[in-house]
Short mmCIF file of N, CA and C in Angstrom, two decimals:
data_model
loop_
_atom_site.label_atom_id
_atom_site.label_comp_id
_atom_site.label_asym_id
_atom_site.label_seq_id
_atom_site.Cartn_x
_atom_site.Cartn_y
_atom_site.Cartn_z
N MET A 13 1.44 26.55 -47.38
CA MET A 13 0.73 25.67 -46.87
C MET A 13 -0.63 25.64 -47.44
N SER A 14 -1.09 24.41 -47.78
CA SER A 14 -2.22 24.39 -48.68
C SER A 14 -3.44 24.41 -47.59
N ASP A 15 -4.89 24.47 -48.06
CA ASP A 15 -5.96 24.63 -47.36
C ASP A 15 -6.17 23.37 -46.44
N TRP A 16 -5.78 22.37 -46.90
CA TRP A 16 -5.87 20.96 -46.30
C TRP A 16 -5.10 20.93 -45.08
N GLY A 17 -3.81 21.45 -45.31
CA GLY A 17 -2.95 21.44 -44.22
C GLY A 17 -3.21 22.33 -43.17
N TYR A 18 -3.80 23.39 -43.38
CA TYR A 18 -4.33 24.44 -42.45
C TYR A 18 -5.56 23.96 -41.67
N THR A 19 -6.22 23.26 -42.30
CA THR A 19 -7.41 22.49 -41.76
C THR A 19 -7.07 21.39 -40.84
N ILE A 20 -6.23 20.57 -41.24
CA ILE A 20 -5.78 19.51 -40.26
C ILE A 20 -5.18 20.02 -38.94
N VAL A 21 -4.18 21.19 -39.22
CA VAL A 21 -3.62 21.65 -37.94
C VAL A 21 -4.51 22.45 -37.02
N MET A 22 -5.48 23.03 -37.80
CA MET A 22 -6.54 23.53 -36.63
C MET A 22 -7.45 22.56 -35.99
N LEU A 23 -7.70 21.39 -36.66
CA LEU A 23 -8.44 20.32 -36.11
C LEU A 23 -7.50 19.65 -34.96
N VAL A 24 -6.21 19.49 -35.17
CA VAL A 24 -5.38 18.95 -34.05
C VAL A 24 -5.44 19.93 -32.90
N VAL A 25 -5.13 21.40 -33.29
CA VAL A 25 -5.10 22.25 -32.07
C VAL A 25 -6.35 22.38 -31.30
N MET A 26 -7.57 22.11 -32.04
CA MET A 26 -8.99 22.04 -31.36
C MET A 26 -9.05 20.80 -30.17
N VAL A 27 -8.57 19.79 -30.91
CA VAL A 27 -8.56 18.39 -29.95
C VAL A 27 -7.65 18.68 -28.92
N ALA A 28 -6.44 19.16 -29.06
CA ALA A 28 -5.73 19.60 -27.91
C ALA A 28 -6.27 20.33 -26.93
N ILE A 29 -6.88 21.40 -27.27
CA ILE A 29 -7.51 22.33 -26.48
C ILE A 29 -8.67 21.69 -25.72
N PHE A 30 -9.52 20.75 -26.17
CA PHE A 30 -10.46 19.89 -25.63
C PHE A 30 -10.04 19.07 -24.59
N TYR A 31 -8.90 18.63 -24.91
CA TYR A 31 -8.28 17.46 -24.14
C TYR A 31 -7.59 18.13 -22.78
N PHE A 32 -6.96 19.09 -22.98
CA PHE A 32 -6.45 19.81 -21.79
C PHE A 32 -7.41 20.77 -21.00
N LEU A 33 -8.46 21.28 -21.56
CA LEU A 33 -9.57 21.99 -20.85
C LEU A 33 -10.76 21.15 -20.20
N LEU A 34 -11.09 19.95 -20.96
CA LEU A 34 -12.22 19.23 -20.62
C LEU A 34 -11.96 17.78 -19.97
N ILE A 35 -11.30 16.92 -20.88
CA ILE A 35 -11.07 15.59 -20.61
C ILE A 35 -10.11 15.26 -19.30
N ARG A 36 -9.00 15.99 -19.61
CA ARG A 36 -8.05 15.58 -18.53
C ARG A 36 -8.41 15.97 -17.13
N PRO A 37 -8.97 17.09 -16.82
CA PRO A 37 -9.38 17.54 -15.69
C PRO A 37 -10.40 16.52 -15.14
N GLU A 38 -11.49 16.16 -15.97
CA GLU A 38 -12.57 15.33 -15.37
C GLU A 38 -11.98 14.01 -15.15
N ASN A 39 -11.14 13.39 -15.90
CA ASN A 39 -10.40 11.98 -15.55
C ASN A 39 -9.62 12.21 -14.21
N LYS A 40 -8.94 13.51 -13.78
CA LYS A 40 -8.21 13.59 -12.55
C LYS A 40 -9.36 13.60 -11.46
N ARG A 41 -10.68 14.17 -11.78
CA ARG A 41 -11.52 14.41 -10.57
C ARG A 41 -12.05 12.84 -10.21
N LYS A 42 -12.15 12.29 -11.59
CA LYS A 42 -12.70 10.70 -11.28
C LYS A 42 -11.77 9.79 -10.54
N LYS A 43 -10.56 10.19 -10.98
CA LYS A 43 -9.45 9.16 -10.05
C LYS A 43 -9.22 9.69 -8.67
N GLN A 44 -9.40 10.82 -8.37
CA GLN A 44 -9.49 11.34 -6.85
C GLN A 44 -10.68 10.69 -6.21
N ALA A 45 -11.75 10.70 -6.67
CA ALA A 45 -13.09 10.18 -6.09
C ALA A 45 -12.85 8.76 -5.93
N THR A 46 -12.37 8.09 -6.74
CA THR A 46 -12.05 6.61 -6.65
C THR A 46 -11.26 6.35 -5.58
N GLU A 47 -10.20 7.03 -5.54
CA GLU A 47 -9.14 6.88 -4.54
C GLU A 47 -9.69 7.14 -3.08
N LEU A 48 -10.56 8.27 -3.04
CA LEU A 48 -11.08 8.77 -1.73
C LEU A 48 -12.17 7.46 -1.17
N ARG A 49 -12.92 6.95 -2.06
CA ARG A 49 -13.85 5.90 -1.87
C ARG A 49 -13.19 4.56 -1.57
N ASN A 50 -11.99 4.30 -2.07
CA ASN A 50 -11.16 3.08 -1.60
C ASN A 50 -10.57 3.33 -0.32
N SER A 51 -10.14 4.52 -0.02
CA SER A 51 -9.61 4.70 1.28
C SER A 51 -10.48 4.90 2.44
N LEU A 52 -11.86 4.54 2.44
CA LEU A 52 -12.58 4.80 3.51
C LEU A 52 -12.31 3.82 4.57
N ALA A 53 -12.40 4.16 5.98
CA ALA A 53 -11.97 3.44 7.06
C ALA A 53 -13.06 3.59 8.08
N VAL A 54 -13.15 2.62 8.83
CA VAL A 54 -14.16 2.79 10.15
C VAL A 54 -13.67 4.13 10.87
N GLY A 55 -14.62 4.87 11.35
CA GLY A 55 -14.26 6.23 12.03
C GLY A 55 -14.32 7.30 11.16
N ASP A 56 -14.24 7.13 9.62
CA ASP A 56 -14.13 8.64 9.02
C ASP A 56 -15.59 9.09 8.97
N GLU A 57 -15.49 10.35 9.12
CA GLU A 57 -16.76 11.06 8.83
C GLU A 57 -16.97 11.51 7.22
N VAL A 58 -18.08 11.05 6.75
CA VAL A 58 -18.38 11.16 5.40
C VAL A 58 -19.67 11.93 5.09
N THR A 59 -19.68 12.42 3.87
CA THR A 59 -20.95 13.29 3.24
C THR A 59 -21.33 12.43 2.04
N THR A 60 -22.56 12.15 1.83
CA THR A 60 -22.92 11.31 0.78
C THR A 60 -23.35 12.53 -0.41
N ILE A 61 -23.71 11.99 -1.73
CA ILE A 61 -24.07 13.15 -2.53
C ILE A 61 -25.53 13.49 -2.26
N SER A 62 -26.16 12.85 -1.48
CA SER A 62 -27.59 13.53 -1.16
C SER A 62 -27.53 14.30 0.30
N GLY A 63 -26.42 14.72 0.64
CA GLY A 63 -26.12 15.36 1.91
C GLY A 63 -26.31 14.72 3.13
N VAL A 64 -26.29 13.42 3.25
CA VAL A 64 -26.46 12.74 4.42
C VAL A 64 -24.89 12.65 5.17
N VAL A 65 -24.82 13.17 6.35
CA VAL A 65 -23.52 13.18 7.14
C VAL A 65 -23.59 12.03 8.19
N GLY A 66 -22.43 11.48 8.21
CA GLY A 66 -22.26 10.24 9.12
C GLY A 66 -21.07 9.84 9.24
N THR A 67 -21.00 8.90 10.20
CA THR A 67 -19.57 8.11 10.78
C THR A 67 -19.66 6.81 10.00
N VAL A 68 -18.59 6.28 9.57
CA VAL A 68 -18.51 4.96 8.85
C VAL A 68 -18.32 3.97 10.01
N CYS A 69 -19.09 2.86 10.02
CA CYS A 69 -19.06 1.93 10.96
C CYS A 69 -18.71 0.59 10.44
N ALA A 70 -18.77 0.38 9.20
CA ALA A 70 -18.37 -0.75 8.55
C ALA A 70 -18.09 -0.55 7.13
N VAL A 71 -16.91 -1.08 6.50
CA VAL A 71 -16.55 -1.03 5.09
C VAL A 71 -16.66 -2.40 4.47
N LYS A 72 -17.40 -2.57 3.50
CA LYS A 72 -17.54 -3.73 2.73
C LYS A 72 -16.85 -3.67 1.36
N GLN A 73 -17.02 -4.58 0.43
CA GLN A 73 -16.19 -4.41 -0.78
C GLN A 73 -16.86 -3.12 -1.70
N ASN A 74 -18.20 -3.39 -1.85
CA ASN A 74 -18.74 -2.35 -2.57
C ASN A 74 -19.77 -1.26 -1.86
N SER A 75 -19.86 -1.34 -0.58
CA SER A 75 -20.67 -0.53 0.15
C SER A 75 -20.16 -0.22 1.63
N ILE A 76 -20.67 0.58 2.26
CA ILE A 76 -20.15 1.12 3.71
C ILE A 76 -21.58 1.21 4.45
N VAL A 77 -21.40 1.19 5.77
CA VAL A 77 -22.35 1.30 6.81
C VAL A 77 -22.11 2.76 7.55
N ILE A 78 -23.04 3.62 7.46
CA ILE A 78 -22.53 4.84 8.37
C ILE A 78 -23.68 4.97 9.19
N GLU A 79 -23.18 5.68 10.37
CA GLU A 79 -24.09 5.92 11.75
C GLU A 79 -24.30 7.38 11.60
N THR A 80 -25.61 7.82 11.68
CA THR A 80 -25.84 9.23 11.50
C THR A 80 -26.53 9.69 12.79
N GLY A 81 -26.45 10.84 13.28
CA GLY A 81 -27.09 11.47 14.26
C GLY A 81 -26.81 10.92 15.63
N ALA A 82 -27.48 11.63 16.58
CA ALA A 82 -27.42 11.26 17.96
C ALA A 82 -28.20 9.80 18.30
N ASP A 83 -29.38 9.58 17.41
CA ASP A 83 -30.17 8.32 17.59
C ASP A 83 -29.47 7.05 17.05
N ARG A 84 -28.25 7.12 16.57
CA ARG A 84 -27.39 6.08 16.07
C ARG A 84 -28.19 5.30 15.03
N VAL A 85 -28.74 5.94 14.03
CA VAL A 85 -29.29 5.34 12.93
C VAL A 85 -28.31 4.80 11.85
N ARG A 86 -28.23 3.62 11.60
CA ARG A 86 -27.20 3.29 10.55
C ARG A 86 -27.96 2.85 9.16
N ILE A 87 -27.22 3.31 8.27
CA ILE A 87 -27.43 3.17 6.80
C ILE A 87 -26.55 2.45 5.81
N GLU A 88 -26.86 1.63 5.07
CA GLU A 88 -25.76 1.11 4.28
C GLU A 88 -25.86 1.77 2.80
N LEU A 89 -24.86 2.15 2.60
CA LEU A 89 -24.94 2.84 1.30
C LEU A 89 -23.72 2.31 0.33
N MET A 90 -24.04 2.55 -0.96
CA MET A 90 -22.88 2.18 -1.87
C MET A 90 -21.77 3.08 -1.90
N LYS A 91 -20.57 2.44 -2.11
CA LYS A 91 -19.52 3.66 -1.91
C LYS A 91 -19.45 4.64 -3.02
N TRP A 92 -20.05 4.45 -4.14
CA TRP A 92 -20.10 5.59 -4.98
C TRP A 92 -20.98 6.62 -4.64
N ALA A 93 -21.74 6.60 -3.62
CA ALA A 93 -22.74 7.58 -2.92
C ALA A 93 -21.77 8.79 -2.00
N VAL A 94 -20.77 8.14 -1.76
CA VAL A 94 -19.70 9.25 -0.92
C VAL A 94 -19.29 10.34 -1.78
N SER A 95 -19.48 11.57 -1.15
CA SER A 95 -18.98 12.62 -1.99
C SER A 95 -17.79 13.35 -1.59
N SER A 96 -17.61 13.29 -0.06
CA SER A 96 -16.48 13.92 0.39
C SER A 96 -16.31 13.22 1.96
N LYS A 97 -14.99 13.28 2.32
CA LYS A 97 -14.55 12.64 3.67
C LYS A 97 -13.86 13.82 4.59
N GLY A 98 -14.01 13.76 5.77
CA GLY A 98 -13.29 14.64 6.65
C GLY A 98 -14.35 15.66 7.31
N VAL A 99 -13.77 16.72 7.92
CA VAL A 99 -14.57 17.77 8.59
C VAL A 99 -15.41 18.51 7.66
N GLN A 100 -16.63 18.65 7.91
CA GLN A 100 -17.44 19.36 7.00
C GLN A 100 -17.61 20.87 7.22
N THR A 101 -17.79 21.57 6.35
CA THR A 101 -17.93 23.01 6.68
C THR A 101 -19.31 23.59 6.10
N THR A 102 -19.58 25.03 6.74
CA THR A 102 -20.94 25.57 6.43
C THR A 102 -20.55 26.10 4.97
N GLU A 103 -21.76 26.93 4.53
CA GLU A 103 -21.67 27.78 3.39
C GLU A 103 -20.70 28.81 3.42
N ASP A 104 -20.49 29.69 4.89
CA ASP A 104 -19.59 30.49 4.97
C ASP A 104 -18.36 30.14 5.34
N GLY A 105 -18.10 28.93 5.30
CA GLY A 105 -16.75 28.29 5.13
C GLY A 105 -16.05 28.10 6.76
N LYS A 106 -16.97 28.20 7.74
CA LYS A 106 -16.51 27.87 9.15
C LYS A 106 -16.92 26.40 9.19
N ALA A 107 -16.02 25.78 9.99
CA ALA A 107 -16.08 24.31 10.46
C ALA A 107 -17.28 24.14 11.50
N GLU A 108 -17.99 23.17 11.23
CA GLU A 108 -18.95 22.84 12.20
C GLU A 108 -18.56 21.87 13.30
N PRO A 109 -18.81 22.24 14.44
CA PRO A 109 -18.35 21.45 15.49
C PRO A 109 -18.85 19.90 15.58
N ALA A 110 -18.02 18.95 16.02
CA ALA A 110 -18.54 17.61 15.83
C ALA A 110 -19.49 17.28 16.88
N GLU A 111 -20.40 16.56 16.83
CA GLU A 111 -21.29 16.12 18.06
C GLU A 111 -20.54 15.36 18.95
N LYS A 112 -20.82 15.46 20.42
CA LYS A 112 -20.16 14.43 21.26
C LYS A 112 -21.13 13.38 21.32
N LYS A 113 -20.64 12.14 21.55
CA LYS A 113 -21.35 10.90 21.88
C LYS A 113 -21.59 10.72 23.35
#
């Protein structure tokens, strides 16, 4: 095999490694985040990328309205600002009890 052939094979192998270790997992994470944001419904508990925790009160095309805390403050946020949905956990992995209304 010539030097050029060996170089081309190595480049193809490097591109394949980058694809399977970097690009593909990132695309999967983006797809999961998009599905999560599109599946939001009234009553879901969400956490935003800034750490605000609340319950979804209204869902619009590109935004949601969440209600936070016992004083029932409502905040309108863009859907892309939601980072997770469901029961939140503390740093030690224990579930936090939900507040009673």
